[in-house]
Amino acid sequence: MTEQGGERERGPRVPFGLAEVTGPSMVPTLHHGDQLLVHYGAPLRAGDVAVLRHPLQQDLLIVKRLVERRGGGWWVLGDNRAAEAVDSRAFGPVPEDLVLGRVRARYRGIRPGRQRSVGVVLSWLVSAVRPVLADRSVSRRLRAR
């Protein structure tokens, strides 16, 4: 994930910023190349999709779903269980101070190579920008397993 909005050492300059998704860990919710609107400092709840610093490599930003609080931190998982585990299954709970913000929306560009007919452009306009909604059942599903 790459961040496009600047961040000072002690926090974001503005409450909103942009980030870009790299990799398949959040498919089907997010795809490689999606642009994200991130709300820094937003209240967080289980089920939210958030941008956070990787706990073992803090210069790396990752995007994951917050599952539940565990021992002062968040248990985070990618939505794509088939992808390599770069989430709490590999590094445990993420400390609160490493969770930077909540993802509010995603934007997808027109895929390269697609023709730009009126129908394709209209279809893209309807689906390009979507809110990223919380999955409030994720914590219940985790406990049920």
mmCIF file with all atom_site columns, C-alpha atoms in Angstrom:
data_model
loop_
_atom_site.group_PDB
_atom_site.id
_atom_site.type_symbol
_atom_site.label_atom_id
_atom_site.label_alt_id
_atom_site.label_comp_id
_atom_site.label_asym_id
_atom_site.label_entity_id
_atom_site.label_seq_id
_atom_site.pdbx_PDB_ins_code
_atom_site.Cartn_x
_atom_site.Cartn_y
_atom_site.Cartn_z
_atom_site.occupancy
_atom_site.B_iso_or_equiv
_atom_site.pdbx_formal_charge
_atom_site.auth_seq_id
_atom_site.auth_comp_id
_atom_site.auth_asym_id
_atom_site.auth_atom_id
_atom_site.pdbx_PDB_model_num
ATOM 1   C CA . MET A 1 1   ? 0.000   0.000   0.000   1.00 0.00 ? 1   MET A CA 1
ATOM 2   C CA . THR A 1 2   ? 1.312   3.434   -0.808  1.00 0.00 ? 2   THR A CA 1
ATOM 3   C CA . GLU A 1 3   ? 0.239   6.627   0.858   1.00 0.00 ? 3   GLU A CA 1
ATOM 4   C CA . GLN A 1 4   ? -0.411  9.701   -1.234  1.00 0.00 ? 4   GLN A CA 1
ATOM 5   C CA . GLY A 1 5   ? -1.330  12.168  1.514   1.00 0.00 ? 5   GLY A CA 1
ATOM 6   C CA . GLY A 1 6   ? 1.623   13.394  3.559   1.00 0.00 ? 6   GLY A CA 1
ATOM 7   C CA . GLU A 1 7   ? 2.009   12.515  7.193   1.00 0.00 ? 7   GLU A CA 1
ATOM 8   C CA . ARG A 1 8   ? 4.068   14.248  9.850   1.00 0.00 ? 8   ARG A CA 1
ATOM 9   C CA . GLU A 1 9   ? 6.049   12.144  12.283  1.00 0.00 ? 9   GLU A CA 1
ATOM 10  C CA . ARG A 1 10  ? 3.390   12.531  14.976  1.00 0.00 ? 10  ARG A CA 1
ATOM 11  C CA . GLY A 1 11  ? 0.263   12.224  12.871  1.00 0.00 ? 11  GLY A CA 1
ATOM 12  C CA . PRO A 1 12  ? -1.576  13.337  9.779   1.00 0.00 ? 12  PRO A CA 1
ATOM 13  C CA . ARG A 1 13  ? -1.711  17.002  8.765   1.00 0.00 ? 13  ARG A CA 1
ATOM 14  C CA . VAL A 1 14  ? -5.292  16.751  7.567   1.00 0.00 ? 14  VAL A CA 1
ATOM 15  C CA . PRO A 1 15  ? -8.100  14.425  8.630   1.00 0.00 ? 15  PRO A CA 1
ATOM 16  C CA . PHE A 1 16  ? -8.381  12.811  5.174   1.00 0.00 ? 16  PHE A CA 1
ATOM 17  C CA . GLY A 1 17  ? -5.800  11.352  2.841   1.00 0.00 ? 17  GLY A CA 1
ATOM 18  C CA . LEU A 1 18  ? -5.429  9.015   -0.118  1.00 0.00 ? 18  LEU A CA 1
ATOM 19  C CA . ALA A 1 19  ? -3.720  5.643   -0.291  1.00 0.00 ? 19  ALA A CA 1
ATOM 20  C CA . GLU A 1 20  ? -3.346  3.016   -3.028  1.00 0.00 ? 20  GLU A CA 1
ATOM 21  C CA . VAL A 1 21  ? -3.871  -0.711  -2.548  1.00 0.00 ? 21  VAL A CA 1
ATOM 22  C CA . THR A 1 22  ? -1.103  -3.087  -3.608  1.00 0.00 ? 22  THR A CA 1
ATOM 23  C CA . GLY A 1 23  ? -1.653  -6.824  -3.513  1.00 0.00 ? 23  GLY A CA 1
ATOM 24  C CA . PRO A 1 24  ? -4.637  -9.181  -3.208  1.00 0.00 ? 24  PRO A CA 1
ATOM 25  C CA . SER A 1 25  ? -5.102  -9.491  0.571   1.00 0.00 ? 25  SER A CA 1
ATOM 26  C CA . MET A 1 26  ? -8.396  -7.554  0.697   1.00 0.00 ? 26  MET A CA 1
ATOM 27  C CA . VAL A 1 27  ? -10.129 -9.072  -2.363  1.00 0.00 ? 27  VAL A CA 1
ATOM 28  C CA . PRO A 1 28  ? -13.123 -8.971  -2.930  1.00 0.00 ? 28  PRO A CA 1
ATOM 29  C CA . THR A 1 29  ? -13.574 -5.730  -0.926  1.00 0.00 ? 29  THR A CA 1
ATOM 30  C CA . LEU A 1 30  ? -10.504 -4.000  -2.377  1.00 0.00 ? 30  LEU A CA 1
ATOM 31  C CA . HIS A 1 31  ? -8.372  -4.774  -5.422  1.00 0.00 ? 31  HIS A CA 1
ATOM 32  C CA . HIS A 1 32  ? -4.797  -4.020  -6.434  1.00 0.00 ? 32  HIS A CA 1
ATOM 33  C CA . GLY A 1 33  ? -4.689  -0.445  -7.731  1.00 0.00 ? 33  GLY A CA 1
ATOM 34  C CA . ASP A 1 34  ? -7.774  0.805   -5.867  1.00 0.00 ? 34  ASP A CA 1
ATOM 35  C CA . GLN A 1 35  ? -7.451  4.319   -4.483  1.00 0.00 ? 35  GLN A CA 1
ATOM 36  C CA . LEU A 1 36  ? -8.684  4.752   -0.909  1.00 0.00 ? 36  LEU A CA 1
ATOM 37  C CA . LEU A 1 37  ? -10.071 7.716   0.980   1.00 0.00 ? 37  LEU A CA 1
ATOM 38  C CA . VAL A 1 38  ? -8.665  7.371   4.514   1.00 0.00 ? 38  VAL A CA 1
ATOM 39  C CA . HIS A 1 39  ? -10.165 9.193   7.501   1.00 0.00 ? 39  HIS A CA 1
ATOM 40  C CA . TYR A 1 40  ? -7.274  9.626   9.952   1.00 0.00 ? 40  TYR A CA 1
ATOM 41  C CA . GLY A 1 41  ? -8.174  9.554   13.616  1.00 0.00 ? 41  GLY A CA 1
ATOM 42  C CA . ALA A 1 42  ? -11.731 8.330   12.959  1.00 0.00 ? 42  ALA A CA 1
ATOM 43  C CA . PRO A 1 43  ? -13.436 6.271   15.671  1.00 0.00 ? 43  PRO A CA 1
ATOM 44  C CA . LEU A 1 44  ? -12.834 2.567   15.017  1.00 0.00 ? 44  LEU A CA 1
ATOM 45  C CA . ARG A 1 45  ? -15.060 -0.439  15.569  1.00 0.00 ? 45  ARG A CA 1
ATOM 46  C CA . ALA A 1 46  ? -14.806 -4.130  14.815  1.00 0.00 ? 46  ALA A CA 1
ATOM 47  C CA . GLY A 1 47  ? -15.595 -4.748  11.161  1.00 0.00 ? 47  GLY A CA 1
ATOM 48  C CA . ASP A 1 48  ? -14.055 -1.489  9.871   1.00 0.00 ? 48  ASP A CA 1
ATOM 49  C CA . VAL A 1 49  ? -11.408 -1.531  7.144   1.00 0.00 ? 49  VAL A CA 1
ATOM 50  C CA . ALA A 1 50  ? -8.377  0.436   8.342   1.00 0.00 ? 50  ALA A CA 1
ATOM 51  C CA . VAL A 1 51  ? -4.940  1.605   7.262   1.00 0.00 ? 51  VAL A CA 1
ATOM 52  C CA . LEU A 1 52  ? -2.227  0.732   9.749   1.00 0.00 ? 52  LEU A CA 1
ATOM 53  C CA . ARG A 1 53  ? 1.505   0.483   10.117  1.00 0.00 ? 53  ARG A CA 1
ATOM 54  C CA . HIS A 1 54  ? 2.877   -3.060  9.899   1.00 0.00 ? 54  HIS A CA 1
ATOM 55  C CA . PRO A 1 55  ? 3.890   -3.887  13.497  1.00 0.00 ? 55  PRO A CA 1
ATOM 56  C CA . LEU A 1 56  ? 7.194   -5.515  12.448  1.00 0.00 ? 56  LEU A CA 1
ATOM 57  C CA . GLN A 1 57  ? 8.066   -3.060  9.660   1.00 0.00 ? 57  GLN A CA 1
ATOM 58  C CA . GLN A 1 58  ? 6.573   0.276   10.646  1.00 0.00 ? 58  GLN A CA 1
ATOM 59  C CA . ASP A 1 59  ? 7.564   2.102   7.452   1.00 0.00 ? 59  ASP A CA 1
ATOM 60  C CA . LEU A 1 60  ? 5.135   -0.219  5.605   1.00 0.00 ? 60  LEU A CA 1
ATOM 61  C CA . LEU A 1 61  ? 1.443   0.677   5.500   1.00 0.00 ? 61  LEU A CA 1
ATOM 62  C CA . ILE A 1 62  ? -1.124  -2.104  5.197   1.00 0.00 ? 62  ILE A CA 1
ATOM 63  C CA . VAL A 1 63  ? -4.898  -2.184  4.886   1.00 0.00 ? 63  VAL A CA 1
ATOM 64  C CA . LYS A 1 64  ? -6.857  -4.802  6.850   1.00 0.00 ? 64  LYS A CA 1
ATOM 65  C CA . ARG A 1 65  ? -10.217 -5.406  8.470   1.00 0.00 ? 65  ARG A CA 1
ATOM 66  C CA . LEU A 1 66  ? -10.386 -4.827  12.231  1.00 0.00 ? 66  LEU A CA 1
ATOM 67  C CA . VAL A 1 67  ? -11.814 -7.982  13.783  1.00 0.00 ? 67  VAL A CA 1
ATOM 68  C CA . GLU A 1 68  ? -11.704 -7.421  17.532  1.00 0.00 ? 68  GLU A CA 1
ATOM 69  C CA . ARG A 1 69  ? -9.671  -5.850  20.309  1.00 0.00 ? 69  ARG A CA 1
ATOM 70  C CA . ARG A 1 70  ? -7.221  -8.200  21.968  1.00 0.00 ? 70  ARG A CA 1
ATOM 71  C CA . GLY A 1 71  ? -4.962  -7.155  24.832  1.00 0.00 ? 71  GLY A CA 1
ATOM 72  C CA . GLY A 1 72  ? -4.711  -3.449  24.000  1.00 0.00 ? 72  GLY A CA 1
ATOM 73  C CA . GLY A 1 73  ? -4.490  -3.937  20.267  1.00 0.00 ? 73  GLY A CA 1
ATOM 74  C CA . TRP A 1 74  ? -6.533  -4.912  17.236  1.00 0.00 ? 74  TRP A CA 1
ATOM 75  C CA . TRP A 1 75  ? -6.722  -8.382  15.690  1.00 0.00 ? 75  TRP A CA 1
ATOM 76  C CA . VAL A 1 76  ? -6.679  -7.649  11.949  1.00 0.00 ? 76  VAL A CA 1
ATOM 77  C CA . LEU A 1 77  ? -7.324  -9.918  8.966   1.00 0.00 ? 77  LEU A CA 1
ATOM 78  C CA . GLY A 1 78  ? -7.345  -9.611  5.207   1.00 0.00 ? 78  GLY A CA 1
ATOM 79  C CA . ASP A 1 79  ? -10.650 -10.401 3.510   1.00 0.00 ? 79  ASP A CA 1
ATOM 80  C CA . ASN A 1 80  ? -8.945  -12.832 1.103   1.00 0.00 ? 80  ASN A CA 1
ATOM 81  C CA . ARG A 1 81  ? -8.238  -15.945 3.176   1.00 0.00 ? 81  ARG A CA 1
ATOM 82  C CA . ALA A 1 82  ? -6.433  -17.576 0.209   1.00 0.00 ? 82  ALA A CA 1
ATOM 83  C CA . ALA A 1 83  ? -3.789  -14.811 0.107   1.00 0.00 ? 83  ALA A CA 1
ATOM 84  C CA . GLU A 1 84  ? -0.561  -15.075 2.078   1.00 0.00 ? 84  GLU A CA 1
ATOM 85  C CA . ALA A 1 85  ? -1.157  -14.212 5.733   1.00 0.00 ? 85  ALA A CA 1
ATOM 86  C CA . VAL A 1 86  ? 0.202   -10.700 6.229   1.00 0.00 ? 86  VAL A CA 1
ATOM 87  C CA . ASP A 1 87  ? -2.129  -10.012 9.103   1.00 0.00 ? 87  ASP A CA 1
ATOM 88  C CA . SER A 1 88  ? -2.573  -10.904 12.773  1.00 0.00 ? 88  SER A CA 1
ATOM 89  C CA . ARG A 1 89  ? -2.222  -14.606 11.978  1.00 0.00 ? 89  ARG A CA 1
ATOM 90  C CA . ALA A 1 90  ? 1.441   -13.809 11.256  1.00 0.00 ? 90  ALA A CA 1
ATOM 91  C CA . PHE A 1 91  ? 2.221   -10.973 13.713  1.00 0.00 ? 91  PHE A CA 1
ATOM 92  C CA . GLY A 1 92  ? -0.493  -11.008 16.398  1.00 0.00 ? 92  GLY A CA 1
ATOM 93  C CA . PRO A 1 93  ? -2.552  -8.031  17.616  1.00 0.00 ? 93  PRO A CA 1
ATOM 94  C CA . VAL A 1 94  ? -1.605  -4.585  16.283  1.00 0.00 ? 94  VAL A CA 1
ATOM 95  C CA . PRO A 1 95  ? -1.065  -1.896  18.950  1.00 0.00 ? 95  PRO A CA 1
ATOM 96  C CA . GLU A 1 96  ? -3.692  0.891   18.909  1.00 0.00 ? 96  GLU A CA 1
ATOM 97  C CA . ASP A 1 97  ? -1.141  3.583   18.057  1.00 0.00 ? 97  ASP A CA 1
ATOM 98  C CA . LEU A 1 98  ? -0.249  1.828   14.772  1.00 0.00 ? 98  LEU A CA 1
ATOM 99  C CA . VAL A 1 99  ? -3.826  2.027   13.459  1.00 0.00 ? 99  VAL A CA 1
ATOM 100 C CA . LEU A 1 100 ? -3.831  5.278   11.478  1.00 0.00 ? 100 LEU A CA 1
ATOM 101 C CA . GLY A 1 101 ? -7.332  5.626   10.099  1.00 0.00 ? 101 GLY A CA 1
ATOM 102 C CA . ARG A 1 102 ? -10.530 4.153   8.749   1.00 0.00 ? 102 ARG A CA 1
ATOM 103 C CA . VAL A 1 103 ? -11.090 3.590   5.031   1.00 0.00 ? 103 VAL A CA 1
ATOM 104 C CA . ARG A 1 104 ? -14.222 5.495   4.020   1.00 0.00 ? 104 ARG A CA 1
ATOM 105 C CA . ALA A 1 105 ? -14.344 4.916   0.262   1.00 0.00 ? 105 ALA A CA 1
ATOM 106 C CA . ARG A 1 106 ? -12.553 3.308   -2.652  1.00 0.00 ? 106 ARG A CA 1
ATOM 107 C CA . TYR A 1 107 ? -12.144 4.483   -6.213  1.00 0.00 ? 107 TYR A CA 1
ATOM 108 C CA . ARG A 1 108 ? -11.377 2.210   -9.158  1.00 0.00 ? 108 ARG A CA 1
ATOM 109 C CA . GLY A 1 109 ? -10.120 3.533   -12.460 1.00 0.00 ? 109 GLY A CA 1
ATOM 110 C CA . ILE A 1 110 ? -11.163 2.139   -15.849 1.00 0.00 ? 110 ILE A CA 1
ATOM 111 C CA . ARG A 1 111 ? -9.116  -0.979  -16.512 1.00 0.00 ? 111 ARG A CA 1
ATOM 112 C CA . PRO A 1 112 ? -6.395  -0.530  -19.137 1.00 0.00 ? 112 PRO A CA 1
ATOM 113 C CA . GLY A 1 113 ? -7.346  -1.902  -22.536 1.00 0.00 ? 113 GLY A CA 1
ATOM 114 C CA . ARG A 1 114 ? -11.114 -1.472  -22.092 1.00 0.00 ? 114 ARG A CA 1
ATOM 115 C CA . GLN A 1 115 ? -12.809 0.497   -24.778 1.00 0.00 ? 115 GLN A CA 1
ATOM 116 C CA . ARG A 1 116 ? -14.206 3.860   -23.771 1.00 0.00 ? 116 ARG A CA 1
ATOM 117 C CA . SER A 1 117 ? -17.702 3.443   -25.202 1.00 0.00 ? 117 SER A CA 1
ATOM 118 C CA . VAL A 1 118 ? -20.607 5.327   -23.641 1.00 0.00 ? 118 VAL A CA 1
ATOM 119 C CA . GLY A 1 119 ? -21.877 2.118   -22.000 1.00 0.00 ? 119 GLY A CA 1
ATOM 120 C CA . VAL A 1 120 ? -18.486 1.300   -20.470 1.00 0.00 ? 120 VAL A CA 1
ATOM 121 C CA . VAL A 1 121 ? -18.036 4.843   -19.172 1.00 0.00 ? 121 VAL A CA 1
ATOM 122 C CA . LEU A 1 122 ? -21.569 4.944   -17.692 1.00 0.00 ? 122 LEU A CA 1
ATOM 123 C CA . SER A 1 123 ? -21.059 1.562   -16.055 1.00 0.00 ? 123 SER A CA 1
ATOM 124 C CA . TRP A 1 124 ? -17.736 2.770   -14.642 1.00 0.00 ? 124 TRP A CA 1
ATOM 125 C CA . LEU A 1 125 ? -19.305 5.972   -13.291 1.00 0.00 ? 125 LEU A CA 1
ATOM 126 C CA . VAL A 1 126 ? -21.900 3.954   -11.385 1.00 0.00 ? 126 VAL A CA 1
ATOM 127 C CA . SER A 1 127 ? -19.350 1.573   -9.862  1.00 0.00 ? 127 SER A CA 1
ATOM 128 C CA . ALA A 1 128 ? -16.069 3.526   -9.626  1.00 0.00 ? 128 ALA A CA 1
ATOM 129 C CA . VAL A 1 129 ? -16.613 5.171   -6.253  1.00 0.00 ? 129 VAL A CA 1
ATOM 130 C CA . ARG A 1 130 ? -18.099 3.168   -3.405  1.00 0.00 ? 130 ARG A CA 1
ATOM 131 C CA . PRO A 1 131 ? -18.107 3.508   0.353   1.00 0.00 ? 131 PRO A CA 1
ATOM 132 C CA . VAL A 1 132 ? -16.102 0.833   2.145   1.00 0.00 ? 132 VAL A CA 1
ATOM 133 C CA . LEU A 1 133 ? -18.547 -0.525  4.676   1.00 0.00 ? 133 LEU A CA 1
ATOM 134 C CA . ALA A 1 134 ? -17.822 -2.241  7.932   1.00 0.00 ? 134 ALA A CA 1
ATOM 135 C CA . ASP A 1 135 ? -18.616 -5.923  8.277   1.00 0.00 ? 135 ASP A CA 1
ATOM 136 C CA . ARG A 1 136 ? -20.128 -6.032  11.749  1.00 0.00 ? 136 ARG A CA 1
ATOM 137 C CA . SER A 1 137 ? -20.499 -9.831  11.654  1.00 0.00 ? 137 SER A CA 1
ATOM 138 C CA . VAL A 1 138 ? -16.755 -10.485 11.289  1.00 0.00 ? 138 VAL A CA 1
ATOM 139 C CA . SER A 1 139 ? -16.106 -10.666 15.041  1.00 0.00 ? 139 SER A CA 1
ATOM 140 C CA . ARG A 1 140 ? -19.021 -13.087 15.548  1.00 0.00 ? 140 ARG A CA 1
ATOM 141 C CA . ARG A 1 141 ? -17.798 -15.311 12.690  1.00 0.00 ? 141 ARG A CA 1
ATOM 142 C CA . LEU A 1 142 ? -14.296 -15.441 14.185  1.00 0.00 ? 142 LEU A CA 1
ATOM 143 C CA . ARG A 1 143 ? -15.601 -16.585 17.572  1.00 0.00 ? 143 ARG A CA 1
ATOM 144 C CA . ALA A 1 144 ? -17.930 -19.151 15.971  1.00 0.00 ? 144 ALA A CA 1
ATOM 145 C CA . ARG A 1 145 ? -15.055 -21.057 14.348  1.00 0.00 ? 145 ARG A CA 1
#
